[in-house]
Amino acid sequence: MTIPHPDLTQTVLDACHTLAGFTTTPGRITRTFLAPPTHDVHAFLTGWAQRLGMTIRVDAAGNLRCRWEGNGPNAPTLYLGSHLDTVPNAGAYDGILGVVLGFALVETLGGRRLPFALEVLGFSEEEGVRYGASFFGSLALLGTAGPMLELRDAGGQALRDALTEFGLDAEALPSAEIAGNALGYLEIHIEQGPVLEAAGQSIGVVEAIAGQNRLDLTFTGRASHAGTTPMLLRRDALAAAARFVVAAEELARSTPGLVATVGMMDVKPGAGNVIPGEVRCSLDIRHARDEVRLAALPGLLASAEQFATERGVTLAVTPKMEVQATPMHPQFRALLHQAAADAGLAHPELVSGAGHDAMVMAARMPAAMLFVRSPGGLSHHPDEAVLNEDVADALAVGERFLHLLAAEGGMHGL
Amino acid sequence: MTIPHPDLTQTVLDACHTLAGFTTTPGRITRTFLAPPTHDVHAFLTGWAQRLGMTIRVDAAGNLRCRWEGNGPNAPTLYLGSHLDTVPNAGAYDGILGVVLGFALVETLGGRRLPFALEVLGFSEEEGVRYGASFFGSLALLGTAGPMLELRDAGGQALRDALTEFGLDAEALPSAEIAGNALGYLEIHIEQGPVLEAAGQSIGVVEAIAGQNRLDLTFTGRASHAGTTPMLLRRDALAAAARFVVAAEELARSTPGLVATVGMMDVKPGAGNVIPGEVRCSLDIRHARDEVRLAALPGLLASAEQFATERGVTLAVTPKMEVQATPMHPQFRALLHQAAADAGLAHPELVSGAGHDAMVMAARMPAAMLFVRSPGGLSHHPDEAVLNEDVADALAVGERFLHLLAAEGGMHGL
């Protein structure tokens, strides 16, 4: 098939590349929350919004919010976007692509009005790098970002003061909350994983953002001499922990959709000829459905306890984080599937294993995500990439989604 | 039963405690090779040897060598002893106990002469702490310590110059080599493991000093996102390495006498939400019989390779060290068993999983070791201990051993 909007696709890619140059570390892409180059990002995107005739606002949370009003003063608002901040040494597409495509989708309208307004959102903070907590931007739209104002970054600066330094008014934060009638939120984002690439498909519809538990496990045995301690007199903390790693992998492999990862493991004392006396490790377990995840976790921890007990090792488990799954809105998902089918594209459903602003927005309005294939599954890496034709596909699906929503939105009671 | 030589046992323990005070770090026992307090150790033991009427020599390697001549000028020599150096923050018995018991055994003779001379050896270096290489003391008695003279310690001082600084003549090193007719070597040493304690027995006869292989294994997969990478698209280096740890434990548990330890494991990048891309770990595998160890190792490494391959992970194996097993001399072992039986003591055989000077001496003469129970299995630790009655048992077995050897040595052609 021919690529729809080839010029606009190139505009999107060019914009991503231009924005990648607005960084605090030359030669790398690093633009954490409220970093000075964010002003350049706003200026660039504002220029585009002005050319499109949009109304422009940077809210008190530092979110860029550009509106293309709908037909009539009471038209509800469809939010389109993603985040403008990055991790250190990032790629050029995580977050950014979704914001830029928001403007491109307004451009596809060619000046037409829809039965709903479009508000393109460039969230100021999603990655959680600077303040160790995520989603300040989207939480501000829900009116729940206030408690984060007192967080301090590594340099000791309060988030409140960072807003002031950027030229914003922290006291006005409540004014960032969405006031009017919200139709929903659509976020287009790179997949950040290998599923679409493995399936040979350009785009996918997100079924849900996975819920997750993160825990720390500490196995405590007794360090002793690797030569003089017979196997049955050992209290080997690593032998127990290794069984746990194996069990986590087996459980996840045998439970469709479950992912379980032991990413951190610290072995003490850590000498080749000394039996490990203590092992601290992490567990990260995720699934699209909370009941599956929550059914799997206790059995896995019971296994860990058993592996420890069998070896005279004790186990301490410390929960670090729990996030419930966020199903995407069924009618928005259906519209995305229809839009992709209309565009002649395969449209698999997949789960987002990573968190996104859509997770926050879903608490207030119907939310949906469209994923774009990530070559090599890479993200948070300078080699993060997209294929031009995949961006064209995403643009085509988004455009068709707007038309379907315009035609059907009222019927669905959205 | 009553303790034989209660006063002499107390003398032995007192001597160990006195020698523990000769340290470079007040409050701790630290006396590495040629540390200045070694002069005090020599002076203390020399005083005892003088009271016993022994001839005294510190050889060019810094070994203390005190002789109690036998009947006649051509009597062979039975060597008794262990080492005088310690690890940093050591206990009071590792090495020292065997040297002190050598003098005590001479004392049990009450001035009598045997058909063989006794030479009590206080080896200058066994632990390998200062120069990263072990057995300089005992290797000097075999005439093979010369190449170690050029080693340098952490401060850059050559071993050769450390000898000079201590007041020795490195050029005279060849004169340390045993010249006359050697009857054998007996080393009494704490077990440094939990076997005798678990069996409820005071002493044990060493069957062999285990052979060992040490290797480094590096599993290289691909770091990726713990949330967005499905189980079957992962290349998880830790999942492969954990299977290897489990396999090592299972192999050792199912192979009598084999010990296998993964003591070091370094997991990168080491974040809870990132699938490990690289794991480096150690393997330490030991057995009393080389053929058992060498039969076990290839299968284990093949398993590791398979675990890696199944996960798209590559494996690199780097051998770090290989030491062949050293069987103790069968007739000396038999004499130790007989001596223990005569003393009314249980006398299990056990394997030494750690290296000892007896391993070196066995290359030149019949060598044997008697182990003394280690409470808690502890060694290389300030809490390293012995029970008074166990030391008395060791003394009784040693004394009886000398008598049996005197009576039977000729018959055995030793």
mmCIF file of N, CA and C in Angstrom, chain A residues 170-275:
data_model
loop_
_atom_site.group_PDB
_atom_site.id
_atom_site.type_symbol
_atom_site.label_atom_id
_atom_site.label_comp_id
_atom_site.label_asym_id
_atom_site.label_seq_id
_atom_site.Cartn_x
_atom_site.Cartn_y
_atom_site.Cartn_z
ATOM 1 N N ALA A 170 3.864 27.702 41.135
ATOM 2 C CA ALA A 170 3.442 26.484 41.815
ATOM 3 C C ALA A 170 2.095 26.663 42.502
ATOM 4 N N GLU A 171 1.825 27.893 42.957
ATOM 5 C CA GLU A 171 0.556 28.135 43.656
ATOM 6 C C GLU A 171 -0.637 27.924 42.727
ATOM 7 N N ALA A 172 -0.370 28.064 41.434
ATOM 8 C CA ALA A 172 -1.467 27.938 40.462
ATOM 9 C C ALA A 172 -1.681 26.492 40.018
ATOM 10 N N LEU A 173 -0.991 25.551 40.654
ATOM 11 C CA LEU A 173 -1.053 24.155 40.201
ATOM 12 C C LEU A 173 -2.492 23.641 40.061
ATOM 13 N N PRO A 174 -3.403 23.986 40.993
ATOM 14 C CA PRO A 174 -4.778 23.474 40.835
ATOM 15 C C PRO A 174 -5.419 23.879 39.510
ATOM 16 N N SER A 175 -4.940 24.997 38.936
ATOM 17 C CA SER A 175 -5.550 25.452 37.675
ATOM 18 C C SER A 175 -5.200 24.541 36.503
ATOM 19 N N ALA A 176 -4.229 23.603 36.723
ATOM 20 C CA ALA A 176 -3.882 22.681 35.648
ATOM 21 C C ALA A 176 -4.911 21.555 35.524
ATOM 22 N N GLU A 177 -5.748 21.416 36.537
ATOM 23 C CA GLU A 177 -6.703 20.312 36.501
ATOM 24 C C GLU A 177 -7.707 20.485 35.368
ATOM 25 N N ILE A 178 -8.063 19.395 34.755
ATOM 26 C CA ILE A 178 -9.058 19.396 33.679
ATOM 27 C C ILE A 178 -10.396 19.853 34.243
ATOM 28 N N ALA A 179 -10.988 20.808 33.575
ATOM 29 C CA ALA A 179 -12.241 21.365 34.087
ATOM 30 C C ALA A 179 -13.454 20.883 33.287
ATOM 31 N N GLY A 180 -13.301 20.844 31.982
ATOM 32 C CA GLY A 180 -14.470 20.601 31.138
ATOM 33 C C GLY A 180 -14.809 19.122 30.963
ATOM 34 N N ASN A 181 -15.559 18.866 29.944
ATOM 35 C CA ASN A 181 -16.041 17.526 29.637
ATOM 36 C C ASN A 181 -14.974 16.782 28.828
ATOM 37 N N ALA A 182 -14.443 15.702 29.405
ATOM 38 C CA ALA A 182 -13.365 14.961 28.737
ATOM 39 C C ALA A 182 -13.949 13.783 27.979
ATOM 40 N N LEU A 183 -13.643 13.726 26.695
ATOM 41 C CA LEU A 183 -14.115 12.606 25.880
ATOM 42 C C LEU A 183 -13.202 11.395 26.056
ATOM 43 N N GLY A 184 -11.921 11.655 26.214
ATOM 44 C CA GLY A 184 -10.994 10.538 26.393
ATOM 45 C C GLY A 184 -9.561 10.958 26.099
ATOM 46 N N TYR A 185 -8.670 9.971 26.180
ATOM 47 C CA TYR A 185 -7.226 10.219 25.998
ATOM 48 C C TYR A 185 -6.665 9.140 25.099
ATOM 49 N N LEU A 186 -5.944 9.560 24.075
ATOM 50 C CA LEU A 186 -5.257 8.593 23.205
ATOM 51 C C LEU A 186 -3.763 8.901 23.228
ATOM 52 N N GLU A 187 -2.970 7.899 23.578
ATOM 53 C CA GLU A 187 -1.514 8.071 23.599
ATOM 54 C C GLU A 187 -0.890 7.104 22.604
ATOM 55 N N ILE A 188 -0.131 7.663 21.686
ATOM 56 C CA ILE A 188 0.652 6.830 20.763
ATOM 57 C C ILE A 188 2.077 6.804 21.298
ATOM 58 N N HIS A 189 2.663 5.617 21.395
ATOM 59 C CA HIS A 189 3.958 5.479 22.067
ATOM 60 C C HIS A 189 4.722 4.329 21.419
ATOM 61 N N ILE A 190 6.019 4.446 21.414
ATOM 62 C CA ILE A 190 6.796 3.281 20.948
ATOM 63 C C ILE A 190 6.574 2.131 21.936
ATOM 64 N N GLU A 191 6.632 0.901 21.411
ATOM 65 C CA GLU A 191 6.332 -0.269 22.250
ATOM 66 C C GLU A 191 7.329 -0.437 23.385
ATOM 67 N N GLN A 192 8.604 -0.127 23.122
ATOM 68 C CA GLN A 192 9.683 -0.343 24.111
ATOM 69 C C GLN A 192 9.917 -1.817 24.389
ATOM 70 N N GLY A 193 9.450 -2.669 23.508
ATOM 71 C CA GLY A 193 9.649 -4.103 23.684
ATOM 72 C C GLY A 193 9.684 -4.764 22.315
ATOM 73 N N PRO A 194 9.891 -6.052 22.281
ATOM 74 C CA PRO A 194 10.133 -6.755 21.019
ATOM 75 C C PRO A 194 8.929 -7.451 20.406
ATOM 76 N N VAL A 195 7.724 -7.272 20.968
ATOM 77 C CA VAL A 195 6.593 -8.102 20.553
ATOM 78 C C VAL A 195 6.164 -7.814 19.122
ATOM 79 N N LEU A 196 5.995 -6.540 18.783
ATOM 80 C CA LEU A 196 5.548 -6.213 17.427
ATOM 81 C C LEU A 196 6.605 -6.602 16.398
ATOM 82 N N GLU A 197 7.853 -6.366 16.735
ATOM 83 C CA GLU A 197 8.913 -6.747 15.794
ATOM 84 C C GLU A 197 8.898 -8.255 15.561
ATOM 85 N N ALA A 198 8.757 -9.022 16.657
ATOM 86 C CA ALA A 198 8.749 -10.482 16.515
ATOM 87 C C ALA A 198 7.555 -10.931 15.678
ATOM 88 N N ALA A 199 6.440 -10.187 15.759
ATOM 89 C CA ALA A 199 5.243 -10.541 15.004
ATOM 90 C C ALA A 199 5.262 -9.959 13.596
ATOM 91 N N GLY A 200 6.249 -9.110 13.326
ATOM 92 C CA GLY A 200 6.356 -8.509 12.001
ATOM 93 C C GLY A 200 5.255 -7.492 11.709
ATOM 94 N N GLN A 201 4.806 -6.794 12.758
ATOM 95 C CA GLN A 201 3.702 -5.851 12.576
ATOM 96 C C GLN A 201 4.083 -4.450 13.059
ATOM 97 N N SER A 202 3.461 -3.459 12.444
ATOM 98 C CA SER A 202 3.921 -2.084 12.663
ATOM 99 C C SER A 202 3.304 -1.436 13.890
ATOM 100 N N ILE A 203 2.046 -1.775 14.148
ATOM 101 C CA ILE A 203 1.341 -1.116 15.262
ATOM 102 C C ILE A 203 0.556 -2.164 16.042
ATOM 103 N N GLY A 204 0.214 -1.813 17.276
ATOM 104 C CA GLY A 204 -0.589 -2.705 18.096
ATOM 105 C C GLY A 204 -1.473 -1.898 19.018
ATOM 106 N N VAL A 205 -2.588 -2.500 19.388
ATOM 107 C CA VAL A 205 -3.541 -1.840 20.285
ATOM 108 C C VAL A 205 -3.289 -2.359 21.702
ATOM 109 N N VAL A 206 -3.119 -1.444 22.619
ATOM 110 C CA VAL A 206 -2.798 -1.868 23.986
ATOM 111 C C VAL A 206 -4.070 -2.333 24.698
ATOM 112 N N GLU A 207 -3.999 -3.546 25.211
ATOM 113 C CA GLU A 207 -5.136 -4.129 25.919
ATOM 114 C C GLU A 207 -5.216 -3.550 27.330
ATOM 115 N N ALA A 208 -4.057 -3.465 27.972
ATOM 116 C CA ALA A 208 -4.004 -2.979 29.356
ATOM 117 C C ALA A 208 -2.571 -2.598 29.664
ATOM 118 N N ILE A 209 -2.435 -1.726 30.628
ATOM 119 C CA ILE A 209 -1.099 -1.478 31.180
ATOM 120 C C ILE A 209 -0.964 -2.402 32.379
ATOM 121 N N ALA A 210 0.094 -3.208 32.358
ATOM 122 C CA ALA A 210 0.229 -4.277 33.348
ATOM 123 C C ALA A 210 0.286 -3.729 34.775
ATOM 124 N N GLY A 211 -0.327 -4.477 35.674
ATOM 125 C CA GLY A 211 -0.092 -4.226 37.091
ATOM 126 C C GLY A 211 1.215 -4.878 37.491
ATOM 127 N N GLN A 212 1.811 -4.397 38.560
ATOM 128 C CA GLN A 212 3.100 -4.976 38.938
ATOM 129 C C GLN A 212 3.319 -4.936 40.442
ATOM 130 N N ASN A 213 4.100 -5.901 40.883
ATOM 131 C CA ASN A 213 4.663 -5.876 42.230
ATOM 132 C C ASN A 213 6.169 -5.876 42.104
ATOM 133 N N ARG A 214 6.783 -5.050 42.951
ATOM 134 C CA ARG A 214 8.249 -5.148 43.082
ATOM 135 C C ARG A 214 8.562 -5.411 44.542
ATOM 136 N N LEU A 215 9.469 -6.373 44.744
ATOM 137 C CA LEU A 215 9.823 -6.786 46.106
ATOM 138 C C LEU A 215 11.330 -6.956 46.199
ATOM 139 N N ASP A 216 11.825 -6.834 47.400
ATOM 140 C CA ASP A 216 13.209 -7.237 47.684
ATOM 141 C C ASP A 216 13.161 -8.489 48.535
ATOM 142 N N LEU A 217 14.024 -9.449 48.213
ATOM 143 C CA LEU A 217 14.134 -10.671 49.012
ATOM 144 C C LEU A 217 15.553 -10.761 49.558
ATOM 145 N N THR A 218 15.666 -11.078 50.832
ATOM 146 C CA THR A 218 16.989 -11.276 51.416
ATOM 147 C C THR A 218 17.064 -12.686 51.996
ATOM 148 N N PHE A 219 17.960 -13.481 51.430
ATOM 149 C CA PHE A 219 18.218 -14.826 51.906
ATOM 150 C C PHE A 219 19.446 -14.767 52.825
ATOM 151 N N THR A 220 19.290 -15.204 54.066
ATOM 152 C CA THR A 220 20.411 -15.153 55.000
ATOM 153 C C THR A 220 20.767 -16.559 55.461
ATOM 154 N N GLY A 221 21.937 -17.000 55.067
ATOM 155 C CA GLY A 221 22.443 -18.303 55.490
ATOM 156 C C GLY A 221 23.664 -18.097 56.364
ATOM 157 N N ARG A 222 24.743 -18.842 56.074
ATOM 158 C CA ARG A 222 25.971 -18.648 56.840
ATOM 159 C C ARG A 222 27.153 -18.802 55.902
ATOM 160 N N ALA A 223 27.990 -17.766 55.873
ATOM 161 C CA ALA A 223 29.207 -17.834 55.074
ATOM 162 C C ALA A 223 30.139 -18.868 55.692
ATOM 163 N N SER A 224 30.678 -19.760 54.874
ATOM 164 C CA SER A 224 31.663 -20.706 55.389
ATOM 165 C C SER A 224 32.558 -21.167 54.249
ATOM 166 N N HIS A 225 33.541 -21.966 54.612
ATOM 167 C CA HIS A 225 34.641 -22.333 53.712
ATOM 168 C C HIS A 225 34.135 -23.273 52.611
ATOM 169 N N ALA A 226 34.380 -22.896 51.376
ATOM 170 C CA ALA A 226 33.896 -23.680 50.236
ATOM 171 C C ALA A 226 34.550 -25.052 50.161
ATOM 172 N N GLY A 227 35.713 -25.200 50.777
ATOM 173 C CA GLY A 227 36.400 -26.486 50.723
ATOM 174 C C GLY A 227 36.073 -27.397 51.874
ATOM 175 N N THR A 228 35.866 -26.840 53.029
ATOM 176 C CA THR A 228 35.780 -27.673 54.230
ATOM 177 C C THR A 228 34.348 -27.901 54.703
ATOM 178 N N THR A 229 33.371 -27.314 54.030
ATOM 179 C CA THR A 229 31.980 -27.465 54.465
ATOM 180 C C THR A 229 31.235 -28.401 53.524
ATOM 181 N N PRO A 230 30.908 -29.615 53.990
ATOM 182 C CA PRO A 230 30.203 -30.563 53.114
ATOM 183 C C PRO A 230 28.849 -30.013 52.688
ATOM 184 N N MET A 231 28.342 -30.547 51.606
ATOM 185 C CA MET A 231 27.102 -30.012 51.034
ATOM 186 C C MET A 231 25.970 -29.989 52.054
ATOM 187 N N LEU A 232 25.856 -31.051 52.844
ATOM 188 C CA LEU A 232 24.689 -31.152 53.713
ATOM 189 C C LEU A 232 24.837 -30.337 54.994
ATOM 190 N N LEU A 233 26.010 -29.758 55.236
ATOM 191 C CA LEU A 233 26.187 -28.898 56.407
ATOM 192 C C LEU A 233 26.240 -27.421 56.012
ATOM 193 N N ARG A 234 25.887 -27.144 54.769
ATOM 194 C CA ARG A 234 25.924 -25.759 54.284
ATOM 195 C C ARG A 234 24.625 -25.026 54.581
ATOM 196 N N ARG A 235 24.756 -23.729 54.709
ATOM 197 C CA ARG A 235 23.569 -22.857 54.717
ATOM 198 C C ARG A 235 23.809 -21.812 53.635
ATOM 199 N N ASP A 236 23.690 -22.266 52.386
ATOM 200 C CA ASP A 236 24.134 -21.498 51.222
ATOM 201 C C ASP A 236 22.995 -20.595 50.741
ATOM 202 N N ALA A 237 23.161 -19.303 50.976
ATOM 203 C CA ALA A 237 22.102 -18.352 50.613
ATOM 204 C C ALA A 237 21.909 -18.277 49.107
ATOM 205 N N LEU A 238 22.992 -18.440 48.337
ATOM 206 C CA LEU A 238 22.849 -18.349 46.885
ATOM 207 C C LEU A 238 22.178 -19.586 46.306
ATOM 208 N N ALA A 239 22.452 -20.751 46.897
ATOM 209 C CA ALA A 239 21.787 -21.963 46.410
ATOM 210 C C ALA A 239 20.273 -21.807 46.539
ATOM 211 N N ALA A 240 19.833 -21.213 47.648
ATOM 212 C CA ALA A 240 18.394 -20.981 47.828
ATOM 213 C C ALA A 240 17.897 -19.931 46.840
ATOM 214 N N ALA A 241 18.638 -18.836 46.708
ATOM 215 C CA ALA A 241 18.198 -17.740 45.833
ATOM 216 C C ALA A 241 18.153 -18.183 44.374
ATOM 217 N N ALA A 242 19.097 -19.032 43.973
ATOM 218 C CA ALA A 242 19.124 -19.495 42.584
ATOM 219 C C ALA A 242 17.880 -20.332 42.269
ATOM 220 N N ARG A 243 17.475 -21.172 43.234
ATOM 221 C CA ARG A 243 16.226 -21.943 43.030
ATOM 222 C C ARG A 243 15.050 -20.996 42.841
ATOM 223 N N PHE A 244 15.066 -19.911 43.594
ATOM 224 C CA PHE A 244 13.984 -18.926 43.484
ATOM 225 C C PHE A 244 13.969 -18.289 42.086
ATOM 226 N N VAL A 245 15.152 -17.946 41.572
ATOM 227 C CA VAL A 245 15.222 -17.359 40.232
ATOM 228 C C VAL A 245 14.662 -18.334 39.192
ATOM 229 N N VAL A 246 15.044 -19.599 39.355
ATOM 230 C CA VAL A 246 14.553 -20.626 38.431
ATOM 231 C C VAL A 246 13.031 -20.753 38.538
ATOM 232 N N ALA A 247 12.527 -20.742 39.773
ATOM 233 C CA ALA A 247 11.078 -20.885 39.978
ATOM 234 C C ALA A 247 10.326 -19.699 39.383
ATOM 235 N N ALA A 248 10.903 -18.510 39.515
ATOM 236 C CA ALA A 248 10.250 -17.318 38.961
ATOM 237 C C ALA A 248 10.158 -17.433 37.445
ATOM 238 N N GLU A 249 11.242 -17.893 36.828
ATOM 239 C CA GLU A 249 11.225 -18.047 35.371
ATOM 240 C C GLU A 249 10.204 -19.110 34.956
ATOM 241 N N GLU A 250 10.182 -20.229 35.672
ATOM 242 C CA GLU A 250 9.265 -21.317 35.315
ATOM 243 C C GLU A 250 7.813 -20.885 35.463
ATOM 244 N N LEU A 251 7.530 -20.188 36.544
ATOM 245 C CA LEU A 251 6.164 -19.717 36.778
ATOM 246 C C LEU A 251 5.722 -18.792 35.649
ATOM 247 N N ALA A 252 6.596 -17.845 35.301
ATOM 248 C CA ALA A 252 6.213 -16.873 34.272
ATOM 249 C C ALA A 252 6.076 -17.546 32.908
ATOM 250 N N ARG A 253 6.957 -18.502 32.641
ATOM 251 C CA ARG A 253 6.867 -19.190 31.345
ATOM 252 C C ARG A 253 5.584 -20.004 31.231
ATOM 253 N N SER A 254 5.099 -20.481 32.372
ATOM 254 C CA SER A 254 3.926 -21.352 32.326
ATOM 255 C C SER A 254 2.624 -20.581 32.572
ATOM 256 N N THR A 255 2.714 -19.285 32.776
ATOM 257 C CA THR A 255 1.505 -18.472 33.011
ATOM 258 C C THR A 255 1.401 -17.458 31.882
ATOM 259 N N PRO A 256 0.496 -17.658 30.935
ATOM 260 C CA PRO A 256 0.437 -16.756 29.772
ATOM 261 C C PRO A 256 0.347 -15.289 30.178
ATOM 262 N N GLY A 257 1.232 -14.496 29.598
ATOM 263 C CA GLY A 257 1.202 -13.054 29.830
ATOM 264 C C GLY A 257 1.965 -12.587 31.047
ATOM 265 N N LEU A 258 2.331 -13.513 31.910
ATOM 266 C CA LEU A 258 3.057 -13.102 33.117
ATOM 267 C C LEU A 258 4.534 -12.890 32.788
ATOM 268 N N VAL A 259 5.106 -11.797 33.294
ATOM 269 C CA VAL A 259 6.561 -11.649 33.241
ATOM 270 C C VAL A 259 7.079 -11.524 34.675
ATOM 271 N N ALA A 260 8.161 -12.218 34.946
ATOM 272 C CA ALA A 260 8.788 -12.163 36.269
ATOM 273 C C ALA A 260 10.287 -12.018 36.051
ATOM 274 N N THR A 261 10.880 -11.098 36.755
ATOM 275 C CA THR A 261 12.284 -10.765 36.521
ATOM 276 C C THR A 261 13.014 -10.603 37.854
ATOM 277 N N VAL A 262 14.149 -11.275 37.977
ATOM 278 C CA VAL A 262 15.087 -10.970 39.051
ATOM 279 C C VAL A 262 16.215 -10.189 38.388
ATOM 280 N N GLY A 263 16.197 -8.890 38.571
ATOM 281 C CA GLY A 263 17.139 -8.037 37.857
ATOM 282 C C GLY A 263 18.350 -7.664 38.691
ATOM 283 N N MET A 264 18.165 -7.633 40.004
ATOM 284 C CA MET A 264 19.241 -7.260 40.922
ATOM 285 C C MET A 264 19.567 -8.436 41.809
ATOM 286 N N MET A 265 20.833 -8.726 41.978
ATOM 287 C CA MET A 265 21.241 -9.761 42.922
ATOM 288 C C MET A 265 22.610 -9.384 43.488
ATOM 289 N N ASP A 266 22.666 -9.324 44.805
ATOM 290 C CA ASP A 266 23.902 -8.936 45.485
ATOM 291 C C ASP A 266 24.294 -10.090 46.395
ATOM 292 N N VAL A 267 25.470 -10.670 46.147
ATOM 293 C CA VAL A 267 25.902 -11.889 46.823
ATOM 294 C C VAL A 267 27.072 -11.573 47.753
ATOM 295 N N LYS A 268 26.910 -11.893 49.046
ATOM 296 C CA LYS A 268 27.963 -11.606 50.024
ATOM 297 C C LYS A 268 28.409 -12.868 50.729
ATOM 298 N N PRO A 269 29.696 -13.014 51.121
ATOM 299 C CA PRO A 269 30.738 -12.000 50.953
ATOM 300 C C PRO A 269 31.247 -11.885 49.530
ATOM 301 N N GLY A 270 30.944 -12.837 48.649
ATOM 302 C CA GLY A 270 31.288 -12.635 47.250
ATOM 303 C C GLY A 270 32.685 -13.078 46.868
ATOM 304 N N ALA A 271 33.242 -14.053 47.588
ATOM 305 C CA ALA A 271 34.552 -14.617 47.218
ATOM 306 C C ALA A 271 34.336 -16.031 46.686
ATOM 307 N N GLY A 272 35.143 -16.396 45.707
ATOM 308 C CA GLY A 272 34.963 -17.681 45.044
ATOM 309 C C GLY A 272 35.052 -18.870 45.972
ATOM 310 N N ASN A 273 35.845 -18.757 47.039
ATOM 311 C CA ASN A 273 36.042 -19.899 47.934
ATOM 312 C C ASN A 273 35.284 -19.754 49.251
ATOM 313 N N VAL A 274 34.262 -18.929 49.266
ATOM 314 C CA VAL A 274 33.430 -18.758 50.457
ATOM 315 C C VAL A 274 31.962 -18.968 50.077
ATOM 316 N N ILE A 275 31.297 -19.851 50.797
ATOM 317 C CA ILE A 275 29.874 -20.094 50.570
ATOM 318 C C ILE A 275 29.105 -18.812 50.902
#
